[in-house]
Tab-separated table of C-alpha atoms in Angstrom:
chain	number	residue	atom	x	y	z
A	63	UNK	CA	27.309	215.855	304.904
A	64	UNK	CA	28.915	214.858	307.990
A	65	UNK	CA	29.824	217.613	309.781
A	66	UNK	CA	33.245	218.076	311.967
A	67	UNK	CA	30.683	217.983	315.086
A	68	UNK	CA	29.463	214.098	314.697
A	69	UNK	CA	32.912	212.740	312.758
A	70	UNK	CA	34.745	212.949	315.337
A	71	UNK	CA	32.597	211.203	317.915
A	72	UNK	CA	31.899	208.738	314.847
A	73	UNK	CA	35.499	208.335	314.480
A	74	UNK	CA	36.340	207.286	318.230
A	75	UNK	CA	33.664	205.176	318.395
A	76	UNK	CA	34.281	203.284	316.046
A	77	UNK	CA	38.107	203.266	317.352
A	78	UNK	CA	37.352	201.782	320.951
A	79	UNK	CA	34.821	199.418	319.258
A	80	UNK	CA	37.400	198.049	317.159
A	81	UNK	CA	39.241	196.140	320.060
A	82	UNK	CA	38.230	192.827	321.107
A	83	UNK	CA	38.220	193.034	324.262
A	84	UNK	CA	35.314	195.732	323.886
A	85	UNK	CA	31.465	194.915	323.691
A	86	UNK	CA	29.876	198.385	323.167
A	87	UNK	CA	31.415	201.657	322.353
A	88	UNK	CA	28.866	204.450	322.112
A	89	UNK	CA	28.296	208.276	322.471
A	90	UNK	CA	25.329	209.842	323.894
A	91	UNK	CA	23.959	212.896	324.389
A	92	UNK	CA	24.417	213.596	328.324
A	93	UNK	CA	21.089	215.318	328.660
A	94	UNK	CA	18.664	212.937	327.200
A	95	UNK	CA	20.818	209.617	326.813
A	96	UNK	CA	20.428	209.628	323.058
A	97	UNK	CA	22.481	207.510	320.653
A	98	UNK	CA	25.002	209.684	318.662
A	99	UNK	CA	26.843	206.951	317.590
A	100	UNK	CA	26.938	203.051	318.472
A	101	UNK	CA	29.224	200.184	317.305
A	102	UNK	CA	30.506	196.630	318.437
A	103	UNK	CA	28.767	193.456	318.970
A	104	UNK	CA	26.931	194.453	321.698
A	105	UNK	CA	25.123	197.584	319.173
A	106	UNK	CA	21.668	196.364	320.093
A	107	UNK	CA	22.503	197.180	323.532
A	108	UNK	CA	23.350	200.817	322.951
A	109	UNK	CA	19.530	202.583	323.614
A	110	UNK	CA	19.437	200.958	327.388
A	111	UNK	CA	22.934	201.464	327.796
A	112	UNK	CA	22.954	205.242	326.878
A	113	UNK	CA	19.908	205.741	328.511
A	114	UNK	CA	21.439	204.459	331.863
A	115	UNK	CA	24.724	205.922	331.943
A	116	UNK	CA	23.901	209.382	330.636
A	117	UNK	CA	21.383	209.252	333.711
A	118	UNK	CA	24.357	207.725	336.213
A	119	UNK	CA	26.753	210.351	334.526
A	120	UNK	CA	24.213	213.400	335.658
A	121	UNK	CA	24.233	212.191	339.540
A	122	UNK	CA	27.871	211.887	339.224
A	123	UNK	CA	27.985	215.506	338.822
A	124	UNK	CA	25.855	216.251	341.477
A	125	UNK	CA	27.400	214.109	343.805
A	126	UNK	CA	30.719	215.458	342.429
A	127	UNK	CA	29.287	219.599	343.055
A	128	UNK	CA	27.716	218.275	346.564
A	129	UNK	CA	31.476	217.449	347.782
A	130	UNK	CA	33.231	220.140	346.015
A	131	UNK	CA	35.245	217.810	343.749
A	132	UNK	CA	34.940	219.151	340.042
A	133	UNK	CA	33.922	217.703	337.230
A	134	UNK	CA	33.612	213.558	336.946
A	135	UNK	CA	35.868	212.735	334.405
A	136	UNK	CA	35.736	208.607	334.298
A	137	UNK	CA	33.436	206.803	335.723
A	138	UNK	CA	33.588	203.157	336.521
A	139	UNK	CA	31.113	200.052	336.986
A	140	UNK	CA	32.985	197.198	338.217
A	141	UNK	CA	31.812	193.431	337.927
A	142	UNK	CA	33.497	190.467	338.195
A	143	UNK	CA	32.114	189.929	334.530
A	144	UNK	CA	32.711	192.853	332.902
A	145	UNK	CA	33.313	196.697	333.448
A	146	UNK	CA	31.216	199.910	332.307
A	147	UNK	CA	32.979	202.978	331.474
A	148	UNK	CA	31.561	206.286	331.301
A	149	UNK	CA	33.890	210.063	330.404
A	150	UNK	CA	32.073	213.096	329.610
A	151	UNK	CA	33.051	215.489	326.404
A	152	UNK	CA	31.156	218.600	326.376
A	153	UNK	CA	27.251	217.767	326.045
A	154	UNK	CA	28.226	214.066	325.400
A	155	UNK	CA	29.302	211.014	327.312
A	156	UNK	CA	31.193	208.318	325.885
A	157	UNK	CA	30.512	205.056	327.039
A	158	UNK	CA	32.535	201.552	326.756
A	159	UNK	CA	31.719	197.463	328.000
A	160	UNK	CA	34.389	196.125	328.305
A	161	UNK	CA	34.770	192.148	328.301
A	162	UNK	CA	36.180	190.344	331.667
A	163	UNK	CA	39.562	190.111	331.729
A	164	UNK	CA	40.113	193.397	329.375
A	165	UNK	CA	43.018	195.402	329.622
A	166	UNK	CA	41.229	197.761	331.746
A	167	UNK	CA	44.043	200.417	332.114
A	168	UNK	CA	44.756	200.827	328.131
A	169	UNK	CA	40.832	201.239	327.944
A	170	UNK	CA	40.559	203.976	330.118
A	171	UNK	CA	43.677	205.572	328.842
A	172	UNK	CA	41.505	205.446	325.173
A	173	UNK	CA	38.399	206.751	326.757
A	174	UNK	CA	40.256	210.018	328.124
A	175	UNK	CA	41.491	210.157	325.089
A	176	UNK	CA	38.327	209.666	323.030
A	177	UNK	CA	36.555	212.014	325.440
A	178	UNK	CA	39.370	215.116	324.929
A	179	UNK	CA	39.367	214.385	320.911
A	180	UNK	CA	35.536	215.382	320.877
A	181	UNK	CA	35.249	218.176	323.356
B	1014	UNK	CA	14.870	201.461	361.242
B	1015	UNK	CA	17.103	204.232	362.943
B	1016	UNK	CA	14.528	207.713	364.611
B	1017	UNK	CA	15.961	211.152	364.328
B	1018	UNK	CA	16.367	211.181	368.047
B	1019	UNK	CA	19.291	208.595	368.255
B	1020	UNK	CA	22.742	209.542	367.566
B	1021	UNK	CA	24.107	208.314	364.333
B	1022	UNK	CA	26.914	206.172	364.648
B	1023	UNK	CA	30.541	206.950	363.619
B	1024	UNK	CA	32.454	205.041	361.137
B	1025	UNK	CA	36.020	204.277	362.816
B	1026	UNK	CA	38.444	206.577	360.615
B	1027	UNK	CA	40.480	203.389	360.523
B	1028	UNK	CA	39.261	202.524	356.967
B	1029	UNK	CA	41.123	205.243	355.464
B	1030	UNK	CA	44.413	203.886	356.605
B	1031	UNK	CA	45.658	207.019	357.795
B	1032	UNK	CA	44.594	209.328	354.631
B	1033	UNK	CA	42.121	211.761	354.086
B	1034	UNK	CA	38.226	210.828	353.372
B	1035	UNK	CA	34.807	210.234	354.225
B	1036	UNK	CA	32.756	208.057	354.273
B	1037	UNK	CA	29.151	206.585	354.752
B	1038	UNK	CA	26.175	203.916	354.534
B	1039	UNK	CA	22.744	204.423	353.317
B	1040	UNK	CA	19.600	202.484	354.459
B	1041	UNK	CA	17.232	201.483	351.713
B	1042	UNK	CA	15.253	204.699	352.999
B	1043	UNK	CA	17.736	206.784	351.596
B	1044	UNK	CA	18.633	207.614	355.164
B	1045	UNK	CA	22.344	207.915	356.418
B	1046	UNK	CA	22.763	205.788	359.209
B	1047	UNK	CA	26.313	206.027	359.705
B	1048	UNK	CA	29.127	208.076	358.485
B	1049	UNK	CA	32.494	209.502	359.168
B	1050	UNK	CA	34.406	212.755	357.772
B	1051	UNK	CA	32.885	215.655	356.395
B	1052	UNK	CA	29.848	214.754	354.406
B	1053	UNK	CA	28.569	217.695	352.220
B	1054	UNK	CA	25.237	218.949	353.854
B	1055	UNK	CA	22.242	218.777	351.489
B	1056	UNK	CA	23.618	219.033	347.586
B	1057	UNK	CA	21.189	215.900	346.474
B	1058	UNK	CA	23.661	213.908	347.143
B	1059	UNK	CA	22.479	211.017	348.741
B	1060	UNK	CA	19.511	211.096	346.196
B	1061	UNK	CA	22.133	211.016	343.312
B	1062	UNK	CA	23.596	208.321	345.484
B	1063	UNK	CA	21.048	205.999	345.823
B	1064	UNK	CA	20.089	207.017	342.452
B	1065	UNK	CA	23.319	205.821	340.612
B	1066	UNK	CA	22.680	201.938	343.209
B	1067	UNK	CA	19.479	201.721	341.038
B	1068	UNK	CA	20.585	202.399	337.391
B	1069	UNK	CA	23.782	200.634	338.510
B	1070	UNK	CA	21.277	197.258	339.435
B	1071	UNK	CA	19.791	198.114	335.804
B	1072	UNK	CA	22.815	198.078	333.878
B	1073	UNK	CA	24.415	194.745	335.829
B	1074	UNK	CA	20.837	193.271	334.377
B	1075	UNK	CA	21.191	194.567	330.858
B	1076	UNK	CA	24.782	193.754	330.173
B	1077	UNK	CA	24.519	189.856	332.070
B	1078	UNK	CA	26.804	190.728	334.795
B	1079	UNK	CA	25.938	188.932	337.878
B	1080	UNK	CA	26.549	191.522	340.003
B	1081	UNK	CA	28.071	194.594	340.467
B	1082	UNK	CA	30.738	195.512	343.038
B	1083	UNK	CA	31.324	199.171	342.664
B	1084	UNK	CA	30.872	202.144	340.930
B	1085	UNK	CA	34.096	204.575	341.031
B	1086	UNK	CA	33.580	208.388	340.248
B	1087	UNK	CA	36.710	210.039	338.880
B	1088	UNK	CA	36.678	213.623	339.411
B	1089	UNK	CA	39.484	216.675	339.492
B	1090	UNK	CA	39.765	217.093	343.265
B	1091	UNK	CA	38.536	213.702	344.508
B	1092	UNK	CA	37.068	210.362	344.010
B	1093	UNK	CA	33.896	209.241	344.989
B	1094	UNK	CA	33.381	205.766	345.363
B	1095	UNK	CA	29.431	203.672	345.670
B	1096	UNK	CA	29.082	199.951	346.632
B	1097	UNK	CA	26.139	197.903	347.409
B	1098	UNK	CA	26.081	196.806	350.837
B	1099	UNK	CA	23.814	194.548	352.814
B	1100	UNK	CA	20.574	195.336	354.332
B	1101	UNK	CA	20.356	194.090	358.317
B	1102	UNK	CA	17.743	193.981	360.846
B	1103	UNK	CA	19.102	197.284	361.701
B	1104	UNK	CA	18.078	198.911	358.576
B	1105	UNK	CA	21.811	199.949	358.146
B	1106	UNK	CA	23.611	200.077	354.895
B	1107	UNK	CA	22.133	199.517	351.435
B	1108	UNK	CA	24.758	201.674	349.976
B	1109	UNK	CA	28.502	202.488	351.063
B	1110	UNK	CA	29.608	205.574	349.941
B	1111	UNK	CA	33.416	206.728	349.952
B	1112	UNK	CA	34.517	210.071	349.069
B	1113	UNK	CA	38.885	209.729	348.933
B	1114	UNK	CA	41.310	212.241	347.615
B	1115	UNK	CA	41.938	212.802	344.070
B	1116	UNK	CA	44.264	210.562	342.400
B	1117	UNK	CA	43.315	207.732	345.187
B	1118	UNK	CA	44.479	204.289	343.516
B	1119	UNK	CA	41.468	202.381	342.649
B	1120	UNK	CA	42.682	199.648	344.671
B	1121	UNK	CA	42.421	201.878	347.633
B	1122	UNK	CA	38.881	203.125	347.004
B	1123	UNK	CA	38.033	199.180	346.731
B	1124	UNK	CA	39.470	198.825	350.109
B	1125	UNK	CA	38.076	201.541	352.335
B	1126	UNK	CA	34.595	200.492	350.383
B	1127	UNK	CA	35.159	196.554	351.369
B	1128	UNK	CA	35.594	197.904	354.883
B	1129	UNK	CA	32.583	199.794	354.932
B	1130	UNK	CA	30.318	197.228	353.376
B	1131	UNK	CA	32.124	194.656	355.703
B	1132	UNK	CA	30.720	197.192	358.853
B	1133	UNK	CA	27.226	197.459	357.126
B	1134	UNK	CA	27.145	193.886	357.359
B	1135	UNK	CA	28.555	193.114	361.169
B	1136	UNK	CA	26.348	196.371	362.324
B	1137	UNK	CA	27.806	199.461	364.344
B	1138	UNK	CA	27.826	199.713	368.170
B	1139	UNK	CA	28.333	203.473	367.838
B	1140	UNK	CA	30.775	205.640	369.081
B	1141	UNK	CA	33.787	205.944	366.760
B	1142	UNK	CA	37.696	205.552	367.718
């Protein structure tokens, strides 16, 4: 039986991964970096992506706290070949790997909406 | 490698185009080798930044990215940007870090980071403007 706690992140990951310009979407535990849900054509890379970006998100929290900047809301790894976006939601972090040339403005909004829906 | 007895070069505030901000260059050793603005004392943020660089390097390899340009962290009260910087013979700048006001446009943060990276590549002569 799927609880509400897992249904919403699963739904949001499915929604994010449905876009043609998204290679991978996942939700992972921020503390342990373990995948909760993953989808997309690069879903095979989810485990490593989750561990890496949960780690980056934790470091981002430390840096934000040291600067007295509050909570990180969105994190972006920018590259000429694509972009990875991450947003925290309670104990989870949502990660999205975008193709080169993706509509990043739209993906940013979609990711923040997903994180907000799961909070 | 810079010794503790030497004054840390000051990065010109002009890199911020008149806006508030702080920035620094961090060497591979984890030492802050140039700075501007009010950077936090302690809090482990330098270690966090160097760890982000390692994770970003791994992530880029994992996803087949040729390189990564920046990690941008949008927070409630500010934006932090991190970019890889060239390592010079002086040991300066393996990492450029910029802290900008909340709501700073992505293009602005990238511009500040590019200027920091450029300074790392050309070296710093010490002193400020």
